[in-house]
Coordinates of C-alpha atoms in Angstrom, one line a residue:
M1 CA 85.1 96.3 76.0
I2 CA 81.3 95.9 76.0
S3 CA 81.6 92.1 76.4
F4 CA 84.0 92.5 79.3
F5 CA 81.7 95.0 80.9
I6 CA 78.6 92.7 80.5
S7 CA 80.5 89.7 81.9
L8 CA 81.3 91.7 85.1
F9 CA 77.9 93.2 85.1
L10 CA 75.8 90.0 84.8
L11 CA 77.9 87.0 85.6
S12 CA 79.6 87.8 88.9
P13 CA 78.0 85.8 91.8
Q14 CA 76.9 88.9 93.7
S15 CA 74.9 90.1 90.7
R16 CA 72.8 87.1 90.0
A17 CA 69.0 87.5 90.6
S18 CA 67.8 85.4 93.5
T19 CA 65.8 82.3 92.7
D20 CA 62.6 83.5 94.5
W21 CA 62.3 86.6 92.3
V22 CA 58.9 87.7 91.3
G23 CA 58.1 89.4 88.0
N24 CA 59.2 93.0 87.9
G25 CA 56.7 95.4 86.5
G26 CA 56.4 98.7 84.7
N27 CA 53.4 100.7 85.9
L28 CA 51.0 103.4 84.7
I29 CA 49.1 105.8 86.8
E30 CA 45.4 106.3 85.8
C31 CA 43.5 109.3 87.2
Q32 CA 39.9 110.5 86.9
N33 CA 38.4 114.0 86.8
P34 CA 40.3 115.1 84.9
Y35 CA 41.3 111.8 83.1
R36 CA 45.0 111.1 82.8
L37 CA 47.0 107.9 81.9
K38 CA 50.7 108.2 82.2
L39 CA 53.8 106.1 82.8
L40 CA 54.4 106.2 86.6
D41 CA 58.1 107.0 86.1
Y42 CA 57.3 110.2 84.1
Y43 CA 54.4 111.2 86.3
E44 CA 56.7 111.2 89.3
G45 CA 59.4 113.0 87.4
Q46 CA 57.0 115.7 86.2
Y47 CA 54.8 116.2 89.3
R48 CA 57.1 115.2 92.2
R49 CA 60.5 116.4 91.0
N50 CA 59.5 119.2 88.5
L51 CA 61.5 117.6 85.7
T52 CA 60.9 118.4 82.1
M53 CA 60.5 115.1 80.2
D54 CA 62.2 115.4 76.8
L55 CA 62.5 112.3 74.6
G56 CA 63.1 114.3 71.4
P57 CA 60.8 115.6 68.7
A58 CA 60.3 112.4 66.7
D59 CA 57.0 110.6 66.9
S60 CA 58.5 107.2 66.5
V61 CA 58.8 105.1 69.8
N62 CA 62.1 103.7 68.6
E63 CA 63.5 107.1 67.8
K64 CA 62.5 108.4 71.3
V65 CA 64.3 105.5 73.0
L66 CA 67.4 106.2 70.9
S67 CA 67.2 109.9 71.6
V68 CA 67.4 109.2 75.4
L69 CA 70.2 106.6 74.9
N70 CA 72.2 109.0 72.7
R71 CA 72.0 111.6 75.4
L72 CA 73.1 109.1 78.0
E73 CA 76.0 108.0 75.7
K74 CA 77.6 111.5 75.8
I75 CA 78.3 111.1 79.5
N76 CA 78.1 107.3 80.2
P77 CA 78.9 105.6 76.9
S78 CA 79.6 102.1 78.3
R79 CA 76.1 101.9 79.9
A80 CA 74.4 103.4 76.8
Q81 CA 76.1 100.8 74.6
I82 CA 74.8 98.0 76.7
Y83 CA 71.3 99.4 76.8
K84 CA 71.3 99.9 73.0
M85 CA 72.4 96.2 72.6
W86 CA 69.5 95.1 74.8
F87 CA 67.2 97.5 72.9
R88 CA 68.1 95.9 69.6
E89 CA 66.9 92.5 71.0
F90 CA 63.9 93.9 72.8
H91 CA 61.4 93.3 70.0
K92 CA 62.5 89.6 69.8
E93 CA 62.2 89.2 73.6
V94 CA 58.8 90.8 74.2
E95 CA 55.4 89.2 74.3
F96 CA 52.3 91.4 74.0
F97 CA 49.1 89.8 75.4
Q98 CA 45.4 90.7 75.2
G99 CA 42.3 90.0 77.3
H100 CA 44.2 89.3 80.5
K101 CA 45.9 91.4 83.2
F102 CA 48.8 91.1 85.6
V103 CA 48.6 89.9 89.1
P104 CA 50.3 93.0 90.6
T105 CA 53.9 92.5 91.5
P106 CA 55.1 94.0 94.9
D107 CA 58.0 95.9 93.5
T108 CA 56.7 99.5 93.2
G109 CA 57.9 100.6 96.7
T110 CA 56.2 103.2 98.8
L111 CA 54.0 105.6 96.8
I112 CA 51.6 108.4 97.6
I113 CA 49.2 109.2 94.8
P114 CA 46.0 111.4 94.5
N115 CA 42.8 109.9 95.8
N116 CA 41.3 109.9 92.3
C117 CA 44.2 107.8 90.8
E118 CA 45.3 104.2 90.8
I119 CA 48.3 102.2 89.7
I120 CA 47.9 99.8 86.8
Q121 CA 50.7 97.4 85.8
I122 CA 51.4 97.4 82.1
G123 CA 54.7 95.4 81.9
A124 CA 56.8 92.8 83.6
Q125 CA 60.2 91.3 83.2
R126 CA 61.6 87.9 84.0
P127 CA 65.2 87.5 85.2
D128 CA 67.5 85.2 83.3
N129 CA 67.1 82.3 85.7
Q130 CA 63.3 82.3 85.3
I131 CA 63.1 82.4 81.5
M132 CA 61.9 78.9 80.7
P133 CA 61.9 77.4 77.1
G134 CA 59.2 79.3 75.2
D135 CA 59.0 82.2 77.7
S136 CA 59.7 85.8 76.8
R137 CA 61.9 88.1 78.9
Y138 CA 59.4 91.0 78.7
L139 CA 55.6 90.9 79.0
I140 CA 53.4 93.8 78.0
S141 CA 49.6 94.3 78.1
E142 CA 48.7 95.2 74.6
D143 CA 45.3 96.6 75.7
L144 CA 47.1 99.2 77.9
W145 CA 49.9 99.7 75.3
K146 CA 47.4 100.8 72.7
R147 CA 46.1 103.5 75.2
T148 CA 49.5 105.1 75.9
S149 CA 51.3 107.8 74.1
S150 CA 54.5 107.2 72.1
E151 CA 56.5 109.0 74.9
D152 CA 55.1 106.6 77.6
R153 CA 55.7 103.6 75.3
A154 CA 59.4 104.7 74.9
G155 CA 59.6 105.3 78.6
L156 CA 58.3 101.8 79.4
I157 CA 60.9 100.3 77.1
L158 CA 63.6 102.4 78.8
H159 CA 62.3 101.3 82.2
E160 CA 62.7 97.7 81.3
L161 CA 66.2 98.2 79.9
I162 CA 67.2 99.9 83.1
Y163 CA 65.4 97.3 85.3
R164 CA 67.4 94.6 83.5
E165 CA 70.5 96.2 85.1
G166 CA 68.7 96.5 88.4
I167 CA 67.6 92.8 88.4
G168 CA 71.3 91.8 87.9
L169 CA 72.1 93.8 91.1
E170 CA 69.2 92.1 93.0
Q171 CA 67.1 95.3 93.3
T172 CA 63.7 94.2 94.4
T173 CA 61.7 97.4 94.0
S174 CA 61.5 99.7 90.9
T175 CA 62.1 102.9 93.0
R176 CA 65.6 103.5 91.8
V177 CA 64.9 102.3 88.3
R178 CA 62.1 104.9 87.9
Y179 CA 64.3 107.6 89.3
F180 CA 67.1 106.8 86.9
N181 CA 64.6 106.7 84.0
Q182 CA 63.2 110.1 85.0
I183 CA 66.6 111.7 85.1
I184 CA 68.0 110.4 81.8
S185 CA 64.7 111.2 80.1
S186 CA 64.7 114.8 81.2
R187 CA 65.9 118.0 79.7
E188 CA 67.8 118.6 83.0
F189 CA 70.1 115.7 82.2
E190 CA 71.8 117.8 79.6
T191 CA 73.6 119.6 82.4
Y192 CA 75.2 116.4 83.9
D193 CA 78.9 116.1 84.1
S194 CA 81.1 113.2 85.4
I195 CA 80.6 114.2 89.1
K196 CA 76.8 114.5 88.8
M197 CA 76.7 111.2 86.9
L198 CA 78.8 109.5 89.6
K199 CA 76.4 110.7 92.3
L200 CA 73.4 109.5 90.3
I201 CA 74.8 106.1 89.9
Q202 CA 75.7 105.9 93.6
A203 CA 72.1 107.1 94.5
V204 CA 70.5 104.4 92.4
G205 CA 72.8 101.6 93.6
F206 CA 74.4 100.7 90.3
R207 CA 77.9 99.5 90.1
Y208 CA 79.6 100.9 86.9
V209 CA 80.0 104.4 85.5
D210 CA 82.2 106.3 83.1
Y211 CA 84.3 108.7 85.1
Y212 CA 85.9 111.4 83.0
G213 CA 85.9 109.0 80.0
V214 CA 87.2 105.9 82.0
P215 CA 84.7 103.1 82.7
I216 CA 85.2 102.1 86.3
D217 CA 83.9 99.6 88.9
L218 CA 82.6 101.5 91.9
E219 CA 82.8 98.3 94.1
H220 CA 86.6 98.8 93.8
A221 CA 87.1 102.5 94.2
G222 CA 88.5 105.0 96.7
Y223 CA 87.5 108.6 97.1
Y224 CA 88.8 112.0 98.0
P225 CA 87.0 113.8 100.9
S226 CA 85.2 115.8 98.3
G227 CA 83.6 112.7 96.9
A228 CA 85.7 112.7 93.7
V229 CA 87.2 109.3 92.7
H230 CA 90.8 108.9 93.8
R231 CA 91.5 105.4 92.6
A232 CA 89.4 102.8 90.8
F233 CA 89.5 99.5 88.8
A234 CA 89.0 100.3 85.1
T235 CA 86.8 98.1 82.9
G236 CA 88.0 99.6 79.7
G237 CA 89.3 102.8 78.1
E238 CA 92.6 104.1 76.9
Y239 CA 95.2 106.5 78.2
I240 CA 97.3 108.5 75.7
Q241 CA 100.8 109.2 76.8
G242 CA 102.9 110.9 74.2
Q243 CA 102.7 108.8 71.1
N244 CA 101.5 105.7 73.0
R245 CA 98.0 104.5 73.7
I246 CA 97.8 102.5 76.9
S247 CA 94.8 100.2 77.5
L248 CA 93.2 100.7 80.9
K249 CA 91.1 97.6 80.8
S250 CA 91.6 95.6 84.1
E251 CA 94.1 98.2 85.4
W252 CA 93.9 100.4 88.5
V253 CA 93.7 104.1 87.7
V254 CA 94.7 106.9 90.1
F255 CA 92.9 110.1 89.4
N256 CA 93.7 113.7 90.4
E257 CA 90.8 115.4 92.1
D258 CA 89.8 117.2 88.9
G259 CA 89.4 113.8 87.1
T260 CA 92.6 113.8 85.1
I261 CA 94.6 110.6 85.3
Q262 CA 97.5 110.8 87.7
S263 CA 98.9 107.4 87.2
I264 CA 98.2 103.7 86.4
Q265 CA 98.9 101.7 89.5
K266 CA 100.7 98.4 89.5
R267 CA 98.2 95.6 90.1
E268 CA 100.0 94.1 93.1
S269 CA 100.1 97.3 95.2
A270 CA 96.5 98.2 94.1
I271 CA 95.2 94.8 95.2
T272 CA 96.8 95.3 98.6
E273 CA 95.4 98.8 98.9
D274 CA 92.0 97.6 97.8
A275 CA 91.9 94.8 100.4
A276 CA 92.8 97.3 103.1
E277 CA 90.1 99.7 101.9
N278 CA 87.5 96.9 101.9
S279 CA 88.5 95.9 105.4
H280 CA 88.1 99.5 106.5
R281 CA 84.7 99.8 104.9
K282 CA 83.4 96.6 106.5
K283 CA 84.5 97.8 110.0
N284 CA 82.8 101.2 109.5
K285 CA 79.7 99.9 107.6
K286 CA 76.4 101.3 108.7
V287 CA 73.0 99.7 108.3
K288 CA 71.3 101.4 105.4
G289 CA 67.6 102.1 105.3
T290 CA 65.4 101.3 102.3
F291 CA 66.0 103.7 99.4

């Protein structure tokens, strides 16, 4: 199921990063009087959104990353499993450097910060099509890394894992990535259910989510007036009917408004309905402002 999800997630033509992509960076905010150095994601979460950052009690950076991903796995297991896979490879794909600094990348989006603060780039990530032989996927300033807390180091790693998904969807600023990182790293995320997770994924512009235990593709989904999913293309999962386990992978699933499965739709009729819904969406599509 993971390999199927990744192939959809990364290899479809619409999800390839454009060839003129610049490096995508993780940032710190450094303030004077009083002095503070903090990951920008968590600074925004704490001071702008009044979230309580909670990466678990362990001191280890790796354990803090896994604490957040384990929390995510309870409500969105398919995404958490992919992030965990990328995290297992992270230390093989990262290059720490000293004595140099980044030329700032224009991916932060619009920010308002105190007069006594400045933004400092600590990390960057190359998309697949810009990783040349001998290049690393992730670049991190070791000089700045040594000055950060274990919480901010874990948060930076999470930022880069999330941004890897964003790059695949051609997101050119880190605004949505930072927001997603803030939410899943917060104590408030413990209250999330399938509906709140669906709204979060829609807000940050991602494509896939687990909806009441069924991983679905939001590019092929229809909704009730309430916003609940009515019908969607499943990328995995099972449906238990009596003594039988029915695979939902590559099937169209019709949901009741409470999230229970109403039926599994025949592909031919589902494809016809999906084409009609896409045509309707295109006719009624509005120009969206920058997130």
